[in-house]
JSON list of N, CA and C in Angstrom, two decimals:
[
{"chain": "A", "resi": 1291, "resn": "MET", "atom": "N", "xyz": [-9.97, -13.71, 0.88]},
{"chain": "A", "resi": 1291, "resn": "MET", "atom": "CA", "xyz": [-8.54, -12.99, 0.18]},
{"chain": "A", "resi": 1291, "resn": "MET", "atom": "C", "xyz": [-9.67, -10.99, -1.01]},
{"chain": "A", "resi": 1292, "resn": "ARG", "atom": "N", "xyz": [-8.77, -10.41, -0.72]},
{"chain": "A", "resi": 1292, "resn": "ARG", "atom": "CA", "xyz": [-9.87, -9.28, -1.42]},
{"chain": "A", "resi": 1292, "resn": "ARG", "atom": "C", "xyz": [-8.00, -8.55, -2.36]},
{"chain": "A", "resi": 1293, "resn": "ILE", "atom": "N", "xyz": [-8.11, -8.32, -3.71]},
{"chain": "A", "resi": 1293, "resn": "ILE", "atom": "CA", "xyz": [-7.08, -7.89, -3.82]},
{"chain": "A", "resi": 1293, "resn": "ILE", "atom": "C", "xyz": [-8.18, -6.29, -4.98]},
{"chain": "A", "resi": 1294, "resn": "MET", "atom": "N", "xyz": [-6.76, -5.85, -4.56]},
{"chain": "A", "resi": 1294, "resn": "MET", "atom": "CA", "xyz": [-7.03, -4.35, -4.54]},
{"chain": "A", "resi": 1294, "resn": "MET", "atom": "C", "xyz": [-6.35, -3.73, -5.49]},
{"chain": "A", "resi": 1295, "resn": "ARG", "atom": "N", "xyz": [-6.56, -2.74, -6.78]},
{"chain": "A", "resi": 1295, "resn": "ARG", "atom": "CA", "xyz": [-5.75, -3.20, -7.71]},
{"chain": "A", "resi": 1295, "resn": "ARG", "atom": "C", "xyz": [-5.22, -0.86, -7.15]},
{"chain": "A", "resi": 1296, "resn": "LEU", "atom": "N", "xyz": [-4.00, 0.10, -7.80]},
{"chain": "A", "resi": 1296, "resn": "LEU", "atom": "CA", "xyz": [-4.04, 0.80, -7.66]},
{"chain": "A", "resi": 1296, "resn": "LEU", "atom": "C", "xyz": [-5.01, 2.10, -7.73]},
{"chain": "A", "resi": 1297, "resn": "LYS", "atom": "N", "xyz": [-5.37, 2.27, -8.26]},
{"chain": "A", "resi": 1297, "resn": "LYS", "atom": "CA", "xyz": [-6.84, 3.18, -7.96]},
{"chain": "A", "resi": 1297, "resn": "LYS", "atom": "C", "xyz": [-7.14, 3.06, -6.43]},
{"chain": "A", "resi": 1298, "resn": "GLU", "atom": "N", "xyz": [-7.52, 1.71, -5.74]},
{"chain": "A", "resi": 1298, "resn": "GLU", "atom": "CA", "xyz": [-7.54, 2.73, -4.72]},
{"chain": "A", "resi": 1298, "resn": "GLU", "atom": "C", "xyz": [-7.04, 2.28, -3.72]},
{"chain": "A", "resi": 1299, "resn": "VAL", "atom": "N", "xyz": [-6.36, 1.45, -3.65]},
{"chain": "A", "resi": 1299, "resn": "VAL", "atom": "CA", "xyz": [-4.86, 2.24, -2.74]},
{"chain": "A", "resi": 1299, "resn": "VAL", "atom": "C", "xyz": [-4.88, 2.53, -2.96]},
{"chain": "A", "resi": 1300, "resn": "MET", "atom": "N", "xyz": [-4.17, 4.31, -3.81]},
{"chain": "A", "resi": 1300, "resn": "MET", "atom": "CA", "xyz": [-4.35, 4.95, -3.82]},
{"chain": "A", "resi": 1300, "resn": "MET", "atom": "C", "xyz": [-5.56, 5.54, -3.22]},
{"chain": "A", "resi": 1301, "resn": "GLU", "atom": "N", "xyz": [-6.21, 5.66, -3.60]},
{"chain": "A", "resi": 1301, "resn": "GLU", "atom": "CA", "xyz": [-7.17, 6.49, -2.34]},
{"chain": "A", "resi": 1301, "resn": "GLU", "atom": "C", "xyz": [-7.33, 6.12, -0.70]},
{"chain": "A", "resi": 1302, "resn": "THR", "atom": "N", "xyz": [-7.40, 4.76, -0.59]},
{"chain": "A", "resi": 1302, "resn": "THR", "atom": "CA", "xyz": [-7.00, 3.63, 0.29]},
{"chain": "A", "resi": 1302, "resn": "THR", "atom": "C", "xyz": [-5.83, 4.52, 1.79]},
{"chain": "A", "resi": 1303, "resn": "THR", "atom": "N", "xyz": [-4.36, 5.01, 0.94]},
{"chain": "A", "resi": 1303, "resn": "THR", "atom": "CA", "xyz": [-3.48, 5.33, 1.46]},
{"chain": "A", "resi": 1303, "resn": "THR", "atom": "C", "xyz": [-3.38, 6.59, 1.25]},
{"chain": "A", "resi": 1304, "resn": "GLY", "atom": "N", "xyz": [-3.83, 7.76, 0.37]},
{"chain": "A", "resi": 1304, "resn": "GLY", "atom": "CA", "xyz": [-3.65, 8.94, 0.17]},
{"chain": "A", "resi": 1304, "resn": "GLY", "atom": "C", "xyz": [-2.13, 9.32, -1.02]},
{"chain": "A", "resi": 1305, "resn": "LEU", "atom": "N", "xyz": [-2.10, 7.58, -0.82]},
{"chain": "A", "resi": 1305, "resn": "LEU", "atom": "CA", "xyz": [-0.02, 8.35, -1.72]},
{"chain": "A", "resi": 1305, "resn": "LEU", "atom": "C", "xyz": [-0.49, 8.35, -3.00]},
{"chain": "A", "resi": 1306, "resn": "GLY", "atom": "N", "xyz": [0.20, 8.60, -4.08]},
{"chain": "A", "resi": 1306, "resn": "GLY", "atom": "CA", "xyz": [0.79, 9.06, -5.00]},
{"chain": "A", "resi": 1306, "resn": "GLY", "atom": "C", "xyz": [1.74, 7.54, -6.07]},
{"chain": "A", "resi": 1307, "resn": "ARG", "atom": "N", "xyz": [0.92, 7.57, -6.92]},
{"chain": "A", "resi": 1307, "resn": "ARG", "atom": "CA", "xyz": [1.22, 5.87, -7.84]},
{"chain": "A", "resi": 1307, "resn": "ARG", "atom": "C", "xyz": [2.98, 5.68, -7.46]},
{"chain": "A", "resi": 1308, "resn": "SER", "atom": "N", "xyz": [4.09, 6.89, -7.93]},
{"chain": "A", "resi": 1308, "resn": "SER", "atom": "CA", "xyz": [5.02, 7.10, -7.95]},
{"chain": "A", "resi": 1308, "resn": "SER", "atom": "C", "xyz": [5.58, 6.44, -6.23]},
{"chain": "A", "resi": 1309, "resn": "SER", "atom": "N", "xyz": [5.07, 7.12, -5.31]},
{"chain": "A", "resi": 1309, "resn": "SER", "atom": "CA", "xyz": [5.26, 7.03, -4.48]},
{"chain": "A", "resi": 1309, "resn": "SER", "atom": "C", "xyz": [5.46, 5.48, -4.39]},
{"chain": "A", "resi": 1310, "resn": "ILE", "atom": "N", "xyz": [4.02, 4.70, -3.83]},
{"chain": "A", "resi": 1310, "resn": "ILE", "atom": "CA", "xyz": [3.56, 3.13, -4.15]},
{"chain": "A", "resi": 1310, "resn": "ILE", "atom": "C", "xyz": [4.24, 2.13, -3.84]},
{"chain": "A", "resi": 1311, "resn": "TYR", "atom": "N", "xyz": [4.72, 2.85, -5.56]},
{"chain": "A", "resi": 1311, "resn": "TYR", "atom": "CA", "xyz": [6.03, 2.17, -6.00]},
{"chain": "A", "resi": 1311, "resn": "TYR", "atom": "C", "xyz": [7.21, 1.87, -5.51]},
{"chain": "A", "resi": 1312, "resn": "LYS", "atom": "N", "xyz": [7.25, 2.92, -5.30]},
{"chain": "A", "resi": 1312, "resn": "LYS", "atom": "CA", "xyz": [8.39, 3.14, -4.53]},
{"chain": "A", "resi": 1312, "resn": "LYS", "atom": "C", "xyz": [9.51, 2.79, -3.13]},
{"chain": "A", "resi": 1313, "resn": "TYR", "atom": "N", "xyz": [8.29, 3.13, -2.50]},
{"chain": "A", "resi": 1313, "resn": "TYR", "atom": "CA", "xyz": [7.68, 2.10, -1.21]},
{"chain": "A", "resi": 1313, "resn": "TYR", "atom": "C", "xyz": [7.46, 1.05, -1.35]},
{"chain": "A", "resi": 1314, "resn": "ALA", "atom": "N", "xyz": [7.17, 0.02, -2.08]},
{"chain": "A", "resi": 1314, "resn": "ALA", "atom": "CA", "xyz": [7.03, -1.58, -2.21]},
{"chain": "A", "resi": 1314, "resn": "ALA", "atom": "C", "xyz": [9.12, -2.45, -2.74]},
{"chain": "A", "resi": 1315, "resn": "GLN", "atom": "N", "xyz": [9.52, -1.06, -3.54]},
{"chain": "A", "resi": 1315, "resn": "GLN", "atom": "CA", "xyz": [11.06, -1.04, -3.41]},
{"chain": "A", "resi": 1315, "resn": "GLN", "atom": "C", "xyz": [11.41, -1.51, -2.81]},
{"chain": "A", "resi": 1316, "resn": "GLU", "atom": "N", "xyz": [11.82, -0.33, -1.90]},
{"chain": "A", "resi": 1316, "resn": "GLU", "atom": "CA", "xyz": [12.84, 0.24, -0.90]},
{"chain": "A", "resi": 1316, "resn": "GLU", "atom": "C", "xyz": [12.03, -1.36, 0.07]},
{"chain": "A", "resi": 1317, "resn": "GLY", "atom": "N", "xyz": [10.88, -1.45, 0.15]},
{"chain": "A", "resi": 1317, "resn": "GLY", "atom": "CA", "xyz": [10.97, -2.35, 0.81]},
{"chain": "A", "resi": 1317, "resn": "GLY", "atom": "C", "xyz": [9.55, -2.28, 2.33]},
{"chain": "A", "resi": 1318, "resn": "SER", "atom": "N", "xyz": [9.53, -1.14, 2.06]},
{"chain": "A", "resi": 1318, "resn": "SER", "atom": "CA", "xyz": [8.71, -0.69, 2.59]},
{"chain": "A", "resi": 1318, "resn": "SER", "atom": "C", "xyz": [6.94, -0.26, 2.84]},
{"chain": "A", "resi": 1319, "resn": "PHE", "atom": "N", "xyz": [6.37, -0.70, 2.40]},
{"chain": "A", "resi": 1319, "resn": "PHE", "atom": "CA", "xyz": [5.41, -0.56, 1.63]},
{"chain": "A", "resi": 1319, "resn": "PHE", "atom": "C", "xyz": [5.14, -2.44, 0.70]},
{"chain": "A", "resi": 1320, "resn": "PRO", "atom": "N", "xyz": [4.07, -3.36, 1.03]},
{"chain": "A", "resi": 1320, "resn": "PRO", "atom": "CA", "xyz": [3.48, -4.70, 0.28]},
{"chain": "A", "resi": 1320, "resn": "PRO", "atom": "C", "xyz": [3.96, -3.80, -0.88]},
{"chain": "A", "resi": 1321, "resn": "LYS", "atom": "N", "xyz": [4.04, -5.37, -0.89]},
{"chain": "A", "resi": 1321, "resn": "LYS", "atom": "CA", "xyz": [4.69, -5.66, -2.94]},
{"chain": "A", "resi": 1321, "resn": "LYS", "atom": "C", "xyz": [3.36, -6.25, -3.63]},
{"chain": "A", "resi": 1322, "resn": "PRO", "atom": "N", "xyz": [3.40, -5.46, -4.60]},
{"chain": "A", "resi": 1322, "resn": "PRO", "atom": "CA", "xyz": [2.20, -5.84, -6.13]},
{"chain": "A", "resi": 1322, "resn": "PRO", "atom": "C", "xyz": [2.33, -7.38, -6.19]},
{"chain": "A", "resi": 1323, "resn": "VAL", "atom": "N", "xyz": [1.44, -7.82, -6.56]},
{"chain": "A", "resi": 1323, "resn": "VAL", "atom": "CA", "xyz": [1.36, -9.04, -6.65]},
{"chain": "A", "resi": 1323, "resn": "VAL", "atom": "C", "xyz": [0.73, -9.57, -8.17]},
{"chain": "A", "resi": 1324, "resn": "SER", "atom": "N", "xyz": [1.42, -9.61, -9.46]},
{"chain": "A", "resi": 1324, "resn": "SER", "atom": "CA", "xyz": [1.41, -9.73, -10.67]},
{"chain": "A", "resi": 1324, "resn": "SER", "atom": "C", "xyz": [-0.25, -11.06, -10.55]},
{"chain": "A", "resi": 1325, "resn": "LEU", "atom": "N", "xyz": [-0.71, -10.39, -11.67]},
{"chain": "A", "resi": 1325, "resn": "LEU", "atom": "CA", "xyz": [-1.72, -10.22, -11.86]},
{"chain": "A", "resi": 1325, "resn": "LEU", "atom": "C", "xyz": [-2.37, -11.27, -13.61]},
{"chain": "A", "resi": 1326, "resn": "GLY", "atom": "N", "xyz": [-0.82, -11.64, -13.20]},
{"chain": "A", "resi": 1326, "resn": "GLY", "atom": "CA", "xyz": [-0.63, -11.82, -14.86]},
{"chain": "A", "resi": 1326, "resn": "GLY", "atom": "C", "xyz": [-0.90, -10.78, -15.71]},
{"chain": "A", "resi": 1327, "resn": "GLY", "atom": "N", "xyz": [-0.30, -10.70, -16.95]},
{"chain": "A", "resi": 1327, "resn": "GLY", "atom": "CA", "xyz": [0.19, -9.73, -18.24]},
{"chain": "A", "resi": 1327, "resn": "GLY", "atom": "C", "xyz": [0.59, -9.48, -17.83]},
{"chain": "A", "resi": 1328, "resn": "ARG", "atom": "N", "xyz": [0.38, -7.75, -17.56]},
{"chain": "A", "resi": 1328, "resn": "ARG", "atom": "CA", "xyz": [0.55, -6.18, -17.53]},
{"chain": "A", "resi": 1328, "resn": "ARG", "atom": "C", "xyz": [-0.22, -5.99, -16.14]},
{"chain": "A", "resi": 1329, "resn": "SER", "atom": "N", "xyz": [-0.96, -6.73, -15.59]},
{"chain": "A", "resi": 1329, "resn": "SER", "atom": "CA", "xyz": [-2.01, -6.28, -14.20]},
{"chain": "A", "resi": 1329, "resn": "SER", "atom": "C", "xyz": [-1.27, -6.57, -12.87]},
{"chain": "A", "resi": 1330, "resn": "SER", "atom": "N", "xyz": [-1.64, -5.39, -12.17]},
{"chain": "A", "resi": 1330, "resn": "SER", "atom": "CA", "xyz": [-0.83, -5.92, -10.71]},
{"chain": "A", "resi": 1330, "resn": "SER", "atom": "C", "xyz": [-2.07, -5.72, -9.36]},
{"chain": "A", "resi": 1331, "resn": "GLY", "atom": "N", "xyz": [-1.84, -6.00, -8.92]},
{"chain": "A", "resi": 1331, "resn": "GLY", "atom": "CA", "xyz": [-2.89, -5.47, -7.45]},
{"chain": "A", "resi": 1331, "resn": "GLY", "atom": "C", "xyz": [-1.68, -5.92, -6.25]},
{"chain": "A", "resi": 1332, "resn": "TRP", "atom": "N", "xyz": [-2.56, -5.14, -4.95]},
{"chain": "A", "resi": 1332, "resn": "TRP", "atom": "CA", "xyz": [-2.27, -5.70, -4.11]},
{"chain": "A", "resi": 1332, "resn": "TRP", "atom": "C", "xyz": [-3.56, -5.98, -2.92]},
{"chain": "A", "resi": 1333, "resn": "VAL", "atom": "N", "xyz": [-2.86, -6.57, -1.64]},
{"chain": "A", "resi": 1333, "resn": "VAL", "atom": "CA", "xyz": [-3.62, -7.91, -0.86]},
{"chain": "A", "resi": 1333, "resn": "VAL", "atom": "C", "xyz": [-4.50, -6.30, 0.26]},
{"chain": "A", "resi": 1334, "resn": "LEU", "atom": "N", "xyz": [-5.37, -6.34, -0.15]},
{"chain": "A", "resi": 1334, "resn": "LEU", "atom": "CA", "xyz": [-5.79, -5.18, 0.71]},
{"chain": "A", "resi": 1334, "resn": "LEU", "atom": "C", "xyz": [-5.64, -5.98, 2.48]},
{"chain": "A", "resi": 1335, "resn": "ASP", "atom": "N", "xyz": [-4.96, -6.76, 2.91]},
{"chain": "A", "resi": 1335, "resn": "ASP", "atom": "CA", "xyz": [-5.34, -6.98, 4.71]},
{"chain": "A", "resi": 1335, "resn": "ASP", "atom": "C", "xyz": [-4.03, -6.17, 4.74]},
{"chain": "A", "resi": 1336, "resn": "GLU", "atom": "N", "xyz": [-2.88, -6.75, 3.24]},
{"chain": "A", "resi": 1336, "resn": "GLU", "atom": "CA", "xyz": [-1.65, -6.07, 3.68]},
{"chain": "A", "resi": 1336, "resn": "GLU", "atom": "C", "xyz": [-1.07, -4.50, 3.60]},
{"chain": "A", "resi": 1337, "resn": "VAL", "atom": "N", "xyz": [-1.87, -4.31, 2.96]},
{"chain": "A", "resi": 1337, "resn": "VAL", "atom": "CA", "xyz": [-2.45, -2.22, 2.59]},
{"chain": "A", "resi": 1337, "resn": "VAL", "atom": "C", "xyz": [-3.24, -2.12, 4.07]},
{"chain": "A", "resi": 1338, "resn": "GLU", "atom": "N", "xyz": [-3.85, -2.74, 4.48]},
{"chain": "A", "resi": 1338, "resn": "GLU", "atom": "CA", "xyz": [-4.59, -2.27, 5.78]},
{"chain": "A", "resi": 1338, "resn": "GLU", "atom": "C", "xyz": [-3.38, -1.92, 6.94]},
{"chain": "A", "resi": 1339, "resn": "GLU", "atom": "N", "xyz": [-2.95, -3.32, 6.42]},
{"chain": "A", "resi": 1339, "resn": "GLU", "atom": "CA", "xyz": [-2.10, -3.84, 8.04]},
{"chain": "A", "resi": 1339, "resn": "GLU", "atom": "C", "xyz": [-0.63, -1.97, 7.64]},
{"chain": "A", "resi": 1340, "resn": "TRP", "atom": "N", "xyz": [-0.41, -1.84, 6.65]},
{"chain": "A", "resi": 1340, "resn": "TRP", "atom": "CA", "xyz": [0.61, -0.81, 6.22]},
{"chain": "A", "resi": 1340, "resn": "TRP", "atom": "C", "xyz": [-0.22, 0.33, 7.15]},
{"chain": "A", "resi": 1341, "resn": "VAL", "atom": "N", "xyz": [-1.24, 0.44, 6.62]},
{"chain": "A", "resi": 1341, "resn": "VAL", "atom": "CA", "xyz": [-1.81, 1.30, 7.08]},
{"chain": "A", "resi": 1341, "resn": "VAL", "atom": "C", "xyz": [-1.73, 2.68, 8.99]},
{"chain": "A", "resi": 1342, "resn": "ILE", "atom": "N", "xyz": [-2.72, 0.48, 9.16]},
{"chain": "A", "resi": 1342, "resn": "ILE", "atom": "CA", "xyz": [-2.42, 0.81, 11.04]},
{"chain": "A", "resi": 1342, "resn": "ILE", "atom": "C", "xyz": [-1.22, 1.07, 11.26]},
{"chain": "A", "resi": 1343, "resn": "GLU", "atom": "N", "xyz": [-0.01, 0.55, 11.20]},
{"chain": "A", "resi": 1343, "resn": "GLU", "atom": "CA", "xyz": [0.86, 0.92, 11.00]},
{"chain": "A", "resi": 1343, "resn": "GLU", "atom": "C", "xyz": [2.06, 1.86, 10.98]},
{"chain": "A", "resi": 1344, "resn": "GLN", "atom": "N", "xyz": [1.14, 2.78, 9.86]},
{"chain": "A", "resi": 1344, "resn": "GLN", "atom": "CA", "xyz": [1.16, 4.46, 10.04]},
{"chain": "A", "resi": 1344, "resn": "GLN", "atom": "C", "xyz": [0.98, 5.23, 11.57]},
{"chain": "A", "resi": 1345, "resn": "ILE", "atom": "N", "xyz": [-0.69, 4.66, 11.57]},
{"chain": "A", "resi": 1345, "resn": "ILE", "atom": "CA", "xyz": [-1.10, 5.67, 12.49]},
{"chain": "A", "resi": 1345, "resn": "ILE", "atom": "C", "xyz": [-0.88, 4.92, 13.71]},
{"chain": "A", "resi": 1346, "resn": "ALA", "atom": "N", "xyz": [0.20, 4.11, 14.29]},
{"chain": "A", "resi": 1346, "resn": "ALA", "atom": "CA", "xyz": [0.59, 3.82, 15.51]},
{"chain": "A", "resi": 1346, "resn": "ALA", "atom": "C", "xyz": [2.25, 4.40, 15.01]},
{"chain": "A", "resi": 1347, "resn": "ARG", "atom": "N", "xyz": [2.25, 4.72, 13.98]},
{"chain": "A", "resi": 1347, "resn": "ARG", "atom": "CA", "xyz": [4.28, 5.02, 14.33]},
{"chain": "A", "resi": 1347, "resn": "ARG", "atom": "C", "xyz": [3.71, 7.10, 14.36]},
{"chain": "A", "resi": 1348, "resn": "ARG", "atom": "N", "xyz": [2.19, 7.60, 13.87]},
{"chain": "A", "resi": 1348, "resn": "ARG", "atom": "CA", "xyz": [2.53, 9.08, 14.39]},
{"chain": "A", "resi": 1348, "resn": "ARG", "atom": "C", "xyz": [1.74, 8.48, 16.09]},
{"chain": "A", "resi": 1349, "resn": "ASP", "atom": "N", "xyz": [0.82, 7.74, 16.30]},
{"chain": "A", "resi": 1349, "resn": "ASP", "atom": "CA", "xyz": [0.35, 7.63, 17.37]},
{"chain": "A", "resi": 1349, "resn": "ASP", "atom": "C", "xyz": [1.98, 7.83, 18.49]},
{"chain": "A", "resi": 1350, "resn": "GLU", "atom": "N", "xyz": [3.12, 7.52, 18.68]},
{"chain": "A", "resi": 1350, "resn": "GLU", "atom": "CA", "xyz": [4.10, 7.15, 19.23]},
{"chain": "A", "resi": 1350, "resn": "GLU", "atom": "C", "xyz": [5.11, 8.68, 19.82]},
{"chain": "A", "resi": 1351, "resn": "ARG", "atom": "N", "xyz": [4.75, 8.84, 17.95]},
{"chain": "A", "resi": 1351, "resn": "ARG", "atom": "CA", "xyz": [5.67, 9.89, 18.17]},
{"chain": "A", "resi": 1351, "resn": "ARG", "atom": "C", "xyz": [4.50, 11.50, 18.95]},
{"chain": "A", "resi": 1352, "resn": "LEU", "atom": "N", "xyz": [3.51, 10.95, 19.55]},
{"chain": "A", "resi": 1352, "resn": "LEU", "atom": "CA", "xyz": [2.07, 11.75, 19.87]},
{"chain": "A", "resi": 1352, "resn": "LEU", "atom": "C", "xyz": [2.79, 12.30, 21.45]}
]
């Protein structure tokens, strides 16, 4: 299992910081994992699965 930090999540998804946290709070994006103190990260597999789901949604509309 690999943990991604915010910068990498932003690069992978194309989303901005506020959108990532907003979608996570709404439940439509993986929630961050506390790494202690004020540090957090996201599970790589969960973020990749979210990206794949977005691609599938796009393809369904075509």
